[in-house]
Amino acid sequence: MPEKLTVSSIEKHARSGRRAEIADTSAPGLVLRSNVSSSTFVFRWTDQREKRRLVLGTVDGLPLADARAIAHKAADLVRQGFDPDDEWLRQTRTPQAVAPVKRVTWTWTEAREAYLLEIGGPNGLKAATVDDYRKALYHRAFKRFERRFVCDLTDEDLSEALAGYQREQKGKAAEGLRRRVRPFWTYLQRMDIRRKSGVTRRLQIDLPAHRSTAKTNVRWPHPADVAALFAKAIEGELGYASRAVVLLCLTAQRRATVVSASPTDVRDGVWHIPPVHRKTAEKRGDTRIHALPWPPEVAVGNHDSFVFPADRPRKAGDPLPHMAASTLTHALRDAGVGFSPHDIRRSFTTTMRILGFAADPALVLDHNEGPRSTMDAHYDSYRDLPRKREMLDVWREYLTGSKAMSDEVWYEHTGQKRIKKTTKA
């Protein structure tokens, strides 16, 4: 069984008088072989599916720290395509006779930069997602690993770092860091990266039990509250963000999807949302478009790239990007409506279910729309468009005041009362 070897555990196994092989979790390939007469350190590796081993020395003549150092050097040699032998071991145990061996695998810093460069490339993740991973991997909880080789890091090292951070902060920040380290580690153990990273095994990070004391206030804004916001946006009272908020209210799409809408995506009254602008498509590797009726209340405009261009470029000379997604959040906050852009999606879903549409709101919200055949996935993007149009037409009637939801019915289904605190922007 693998375990983290210590001087005391080695003595315990040596005194047991039993035959055993214990893999050290702190050094790749290092194994303690214990039997009746003696105990030795062994380095094990696989060469073209053939298991190989090299006896490093007895536990009496080779300290644990030295055995680990030799195992790390041997692992580097194997990753370069060479096999450690007795002569190499003799020279390694007498370093004064040979030049020091230089590690050729990545440190945490080098691995992090390689990973960010890969996910930030032309075929990588969205800029905001890359920035999220960059902040996580530069977090102070990982500062102790900056100069360490990633192949030396153990489950215990990373678990201790994140557990210590969790004990000093509130909420689920440590869990968020763990979620972001996992794809980073998956990249490091990828076959085409292993010779550079030296990482050959999966990572398991354990966190202590944590009960959050933070109070969350999840809102299901009443349709009339969303209607009040819609009325402000139609009248242009939200300024620069007004048109985008109109589209947000009428379609219940995510902020990033709304602000990245392009005139080329709107054809024949249908909004063809490409996979690159869909959160669920990126997660599932979905290549279909998400088709929705484009509301006539929102003019497409004459901008070449975006329906909602930003008011200025990020840097002088750069092309004009689309409006920032955070602009919509700020617009709702400044309007004092008491809910966020994402809460509109909750309101839409709840309203549709009260009206008997059951699971159909997922079709509009671009959640997982269920299993599809190959024909469905690649050629039938319009199959559910009539059902989506039906729901959005009903939703429009609530936003424009043609229909109304009673406070009693809303409270019965959500347990929440009207916000009723909208103010002029």
XYZ file of C-alpha atoms in Angstrom:
425
model
C 0.000 0.000 0.000
C 1.352 3.483 -0.825
C 2.076 5.760 2.106
C 4.261 8.699 2.949
C 7.364 7.091 4.448
C 8.908 8.493 7.606
C 11.834 7.397 9.723
C 9.482 5.961 12.336
C 7.337 4.100 9.781
C 10.474 2.590 8.205
C 11.599 1.333 11.616
C 8.146 -0.120 12.252
C 8.153 -2.053 8.981
C 11.729 -3.245 9.554
C 10.863 -4.547 13.058
C 7.684 -6.283 11.844
C 9.676 -9.168 10.320
C 7.111 -9.454 7.518
C 7.625 -9.254 3.781
C 6.134 -6.048 2.407
C 6.580 -3.463 -0.350
C 5.504 0.084 0.468
C 5.502 2.751 -2.272
C 6.499 6.204 -1.041
C 3.938 8.862 -2.057
C 6.557 11.631 -1.776
C 8.955 10.335 -4.443
C 8.038 8.781 -7.808
C 9.031 5.116 -8.042
C 10.601 4.838 -4.577
C 9.652 1.626 -2.749
C 10.611 0.258 0.655
C 11.116 -3.511 0.499
C 10.954 -5.089 3.937
C 11.643 -8.757 4.702
C 12.834 -10.959 7.537
C 16.566 -10.267 7.185
C 16.838 -6.685 5.909
C 15.020 -3.697 4.418
C 16.087 -1.872 1.270
C 15.100 1.099 -0.861
C 14.234 0.199 -4.471
C 13.452 2.373 -7.484
C 10.813 0.870 -9.809
C 9.815 1.946 -13.319
C 8.294 0.521 -16.500
C 10.204 0.292 -19.769
C 8.008 -0.595 -22.771
C 5.543 -2.411 -20.477
C 8.389 -4.311 -18.800
C 8.697 -3.695 -15.091
C 12.234 -2.762 -14.024
C 13.846 -2.112 -10.635
C 17.100 -0.851 -9.201
C 18.187 -1.469 -5.607
C 19.330 1.875 -4.161
C 20.640 0.632 -0.821
C 19.701 -0.619 2.625
C 17.734 1.541 5.039
C 20.703 1.404 7.437
C 23.172 2.751 4.890
C 20.928 5.177 2.947
C 18.923 7.908 4.700
C 15.331 8.420 3.574
C 16.019 11.966 2.265
C 18.920 10.676 0.124
C 16.789 7.801 -1.193
C 14.114 10.268 -2.261
C 16.660 12.527 -3.951
C 18.081 9.566 -5.909
C 14.559 8.442 -6.868
C 13.741 11.916 -8.240
C 16.924 11.893 -10.350
C 16.172 8.389 -11.585
C 12.630 9.426 -12.535
C 14.044 12.366 -14.526
C 16.374 9.979 -16.333
C 13.505 7.619 -17.220
C 11.414 10.497 -18.563
C 14.306 11.402 -20.874
C 14.311 7.875 -22.274
C 17.275 6.442 -20.336
C 17.470 3.620 -17.803
C 19.282 4.103 -14.489
C 21.777 1.288 -13.830
C 24.297 0.288 -11.161
C 27.041 2.498 -12.616
C 24.717 5.511 -12.702
C 23.725 4.760 -9.121
C 27.356 4.552 -8.017
C 28.125 7.933 -9.537
C 24.931 9.450 -8.152
C 25.730 8.283 -4.617
C 29.228 9.828 -4.911
C 28.389 13.228 -6.473
C 31.924 14.556 -6.054
C 33.031 12.216 -8.869
C 30.592 13.580 -11.475
C 28.917 16.810 -12.487
C 25.641 17.516 -10.642
C 22.470 16.321 -12.375
C 20.260 19.202 -13.485
C 16.494 18.761 -13.170
C 14.804 19.174 -16.542
C 11.159 19.117 -15.456
C 8.932 22.142 -14.817
C 8.648 24.072 -11.618
C 5.200 25.285 -10.522
C 5.962 28.677 -12.089
C 7.025 27.174 -15.424
C 4.090 24.756 -15.505
C 1.609 27.523 -14.722
C 2.878 29.762 -17.520
C 2.792 26.893 -20.032
C -0.786 26.054 -19.031
C -2.023 29.646 -19.242
C -0.353 30.038 -22.619
C -2.135 26.922 -23.900
C -5.640 27.755 -22.665
C -5.256 31.380 -23.743
C -4.356 30.531 -27.348
C -6.554 31.024 -30.431
C -8.375 27.731 -29.811
C -8.382 28.080 -26.049
C -10.900 29.252 -23.483
C -12.650 32.591 -23.202
C -10.534 35.491 -21.972
C -12.569 35.805 -18.764
C -12.138 32.083 -18.041
C -8.380 32.278 -18.632
C -8.180 35.246 -16.287
C -10.097 33.253 -13.669
C -7.581 30.381 -13.872
C -4.673 32.832 -13.773
C -5.915 34.387 -10.541
C -6.413 30.947 -8.993
C -2.965 29.595 -9.899
C -1.276 32.810 -8.704
C -3.175 32.620 -5.402
C -1.185 33.089 -2.214
C -2.178 29.599 -1.063
C 0.137 28.234 -3.779
C 2.986 30.703 -3.259
C 5.012 28.084 -1.351
C 5.196 25.976 -4.531
C 6.647 28.642 -6.848
C 10.150 27.114 -7.079
C 9.209 23.491 -6.492
C 9.048 20.926 -9.274
C 5.445 19.952 -9.969
C 6.416 16.280 -10.212
C 7.567 16.489 -6.564
C 4.263 17.833 -5.286
C 2.082 15.301 -3.484
C -1.591 15.075 -2.643
C -0.642 15.941 0.932
C 1.221 19.114 -0.124
C -1.727 20.584 -2.004
C -4.292 19.350 0.515
C -2.397 21.015 3.368
C -2.080 24.283 1.422
C -5.800 24.498 0.621
C -6.917 23.218 4.019
C -4.863 25.956 5.683
C -6.451 28.570 3.431
C -9.946 27.228 4.130
C -9.440 27.548 7.893
C -8.593 31.233 7.610
C -11.381 32.374 5.280
C -15.142 32.199 5.009
C -17.231 30.718 2.240
C -16.148 28.253 -0.441
C -13.035 29.953 -1.820
C -10.799 26.943 -1.101
C -13.211 24.658 -2.949
C -13.078 27.063 -5.890
C -9.280 26.838 -5.964
C -9.475 23.043 -5.896
C -11.821 23.046 -8.918
C -9.357 25.179 -10.880
C -6.277 23.162 -9.969
C -7.810 19.931 -11.303
C -7.803 20.866 -15.039
C -4.312 22.350 -14.552
C -3.121 18.978 -13.214
C -4.911 17.102 -15.999
C -2.924 19.191 -18.474
C 0.360 18.379 -16.687
C -0.203 14.626 -16.874
C -1.202 14.670 -20.533
C 0.936 12.269 -22.578
C 2.446 14.997 -24.786
C 3.327 17.084 -21.710
C 4.624 14.447 -19.284
C 8.287 14.625 -20.334
C 8.250 18.359 -19.555
C 6.165 18.316 -16.404
C 7.256 14.986 -14.942
C 3.693 14.490 -13.637
C 2.511 10.932 -14.208
C -0.373 10.453 -11.796
C -3.693 11.974 -10.884
C -4.153 14.444 -8.084
C -6.423 14.009 -5.088
C -7.007 16.993 -2.817
C -8.956 16.557 0.402
C -10.459 19.485 2.310
C -11.719 19.454 5.893
C -15.458 19.639 6.499
C -16.654 23.201 6.146
C -20.010 24.715 6.976
C -20.588 28.112 5.463
C -22.222 30.685 7.732
C -22.781 33.165 4.919
C -26.435 33.975 4.240
C -27.358 33.675 0.589
C -30.284 35.634 -0.763
C -31.464 33.823 -3.884
C -34.131 35.864 -5.642
C -36.956 34.814 -7.919
C -38.085 38.290 -8.952
C -41.806 38.537 -9.599
C -42.604 38.951 -13.332
C -43.951 42.414 -12.497
C -40.526 43.346 -11.064
C -38.846 42.249 -14.292
C -41.557 44.131 -16.214
C -40.664 47.317 -14.314
C -37.016 46.889 -15.342
C -38.075 46.175 -18.924
C -40.130 49.389 -19.016
C -37.105 51.423 -17.856
C -34.895 49.813 -20.491
C -37.439 50.392 -23.300
C -37.579 54.093 -22.361
C -33.773 54.310 -22.408
C -33.557 55.109 -18.691
C -30.614 52.730 -18.236
C -28.465 54.740 -20.607
C -25.798 52.956 -22.612
C -26.975 49.534 -21.393
C -30.700 50.002 -22.167
C -30.897 48.059 -25.460
C -28.873 45.159 -24.071
C -31.114 44.987 -20.996
C -34.170 44.816 -23.275
C -32.691 41.763 -24.996
C -31.733 40.301 -21.610
C -35.300 40.638 -20.320
C -37.011 39.311 -23.448
C -34.775 36.253 -24.007
C -33.529 35.382 -20.475
C -30.055 34.592 -21.831
C -26.756 34.855 -19.952
C -24.977 38.204 -19.766
C -22.013 37.114 -21.917
C -24.343 35.681 -24.576
C -26.332 38.923 -24.770
C -23.425 41.367 -25.021
C -21.525 39.245 -27.569
C -24.460 39.126 -30.048
C -23.337 39.868 -33.604
C -25.437 41.206 -36.516
C -24.256 38.223 -38.569
C -25.887 35.910 -36.009
C -29.360 37.394 -36.675
C -30.935 36.080 -39.867
C -34.617 35.912 -40.851
C -35.707 36.928 -37.373
C -33.749 34.119 -35.711
C -30.810 34.571 -33.366
C -28.229 31.900 -34.216
C -26.095 31.810 -31.051
C -22.796 30.090 -31.939
C -21.136 27.549 -29.598
C -18.345 29.973 -28.696
C -20.936 32.219 -27.006
C -22.658 29.393 -25.133
C -21.483 28.333 -21.682
C -23.052 24.872 -21.873
C -21.636 24.234 -25.351
C -18.107 24.884 -24.134
C -18.540 22.473 -21.213
C -20.106 19.683 -23.292
C -18.126 20.103 -26.494
C -21.397 20.900 -28.296
C -21.005 22.274 -31.835
C -24.676 23.154 -32.442
C -26.083 26.661 -32.553
C -28.706 27.735 -30.020
C -31.586 29.149 -32.077
C -33.976 31.711 -30.558
C -36.450 34.183 -32.063
C -34.867 37.649 -32.179
C -37.208 40.186 -30.520
C -38.338 43.032 -32.805
C -37.934 45.497 -29.895
C -34.123 45.318 -30.325
C -32.653 46.894 -33.442
C -29.657 44.998 -34.799
C -27.931 48.236 -35.789
C -25.207 48.800 -38.361
C -22.084 47.919 -36.407
C -19.948 45.391 -38.286
C -19.074 43.096 -35.391
C -21.469 43.517 -32.465
C -25.046 44.523 -31.784
C -23.867 46.161 -28.553
C -20.395 47.598 -29.182
C -18.390 49.021 -26.308
C -18.191 52.765 -25.959
C -14.395 52.744 -26.415
C -11.582 50.302 -27.296
C -9.513 48.714 -24.543
C -6.378 50.379 -25.911
C -5.877 53.108 -28.478
C -5.764 51.581 -31.941
C -7.491 48.341 -30.928
C -10.754 47.335 -32.670
C -13.915 48.173 -30.771
C -14.980 45.162 -28.630
C -18.479 44.326 -27.467
C -20.010 45.724 -24.298
C -18.669 44.173 -21.096
C -20.976 41.655 -19.408
C -20.470 43.469 -16.093
C -22.151 46.546 -17.624
C -25.506 44.759 -17.339
C -24.913 43.921 -13.683
C -23.996 47.525 -12.947
C -27.048 48.798 -14.828
C -29.426 46.686 -12.725
C -27.626 47.640 -9.524
C -27.755 51.368 -10.354
C -31.455 51.048 -11.226
C -32.094 49.682 -7.731
C -34.233 46.770 -8.920
C -33.021 44.430 -6.164
C -32.045 41.493 -8.383
C -29.256 40.482 -10.762
C -29.249 39.579 -14.485
C -29.104 35.869 -13.611
C -32.193 36.216 -11.413
C -34.206 37.040 -14.553
C -33.528 33.466 -15.725
C -34.972 32.159 -12.439
C -38.044 34.346 -12.865
C -38.583 33.135 -16.437
C -38.194 29.464 -15.443
C -40.554 29.749 -12.477
C -43.170 31.616 -14.493
C -43.119 29.039 -17.283
C -43.453 26.153 -14.834
C -46.356 27.807 -13.050
C -48.020 28.078 -16.460
C -47.514 24.361 -17.132
C -44.487 24.323 -19.449
C -42.718 21.814 -17.130
C -39.140 21.150 -18.288
C -39.429 23.179 -21.494
C -37.806 26.380 -20.113
C -34.431 24.586 -20.402
C -34.813 24.865 -24.194
C -34.766 28.671 -23.965
C -32.173 28.910 -21.190
C -29.716 26.742 -23.177
C -29.377 24.093 -20.516
C -28.661 20.517 -21.521
C -31.526 19.792 -23.915
C -31.291 16.017 -23.455
C -29.803 13.226 -25.585
C -29.729 13.856 -29.311
C -29.015 11.702 -32.328
C -26.231 12.686 -34.716
C -28.842 14.125 -37.085
C -30.347 16.220 -34.295
C -26.995 17.437 -33.040
C -25.675 18.677 -36.368
C -28.622 19.434 -38.640
C -31.777 20.009 -36.602
C -30.976 23.177 -34.653
C -34.464 24.568 -35.397
C -36.468 21.591 -34.138
C -37.508 23.243 -30.862
C -37.775 26.795 -32.211
C -41.651 26.827 -32.310
C -41.806 25.764 -28.645
C -39.218 28.379 -27.692
C -41.143 31.054 -29.582
C -44.352 30.067 -27.783
C -42.759 30.461 -24.342
C -41.011 33.745 -25.162
C -44.247 35.197 -26.572
C -46.024 34.364 -23.308
C -43.128 35.830 -21.342
C -43.327 39.055 -23.423
C -46.981 39.425 -22.473
C -45.999 39.461 -18.779
C -43.224 41.993 -19.416
C -45.487 44.338 -21.398
C -48.387 44.092 -18.945
C -50.779 42.186 -21.215
C -50.846 39.459 -18.586
C -50.236 39.598 -14.854
C -49.168 37.133 -12.190
C -50.931 37.525 -8.855
C -48.773 37.996 -5.763
C -50.579 35.122 -4.063
C -49.796 32.604 -6.828
C -46.163 33.721 -6.929
C -45.779 33.397 -3.163
C -47.424 29.977 -3.220
C -44.849 28.638 -5.703
C -41.695 30.482 -4.572
C -42.247 31.495 -0.963
C -41.094 35.009 -1.956
C -42.919 38.301 -2.043
C -42.638 41.169 -4.494
C -39.470 43.230 -4.245
C -41.334 46.498 -4.956
C -38.349 48.757 -4.485
C -37.435 49.815 -8.013
C -36.313 53.393 -8.314
C -35.339 55.655 -11.153
C -31.757 55.266 -12.321
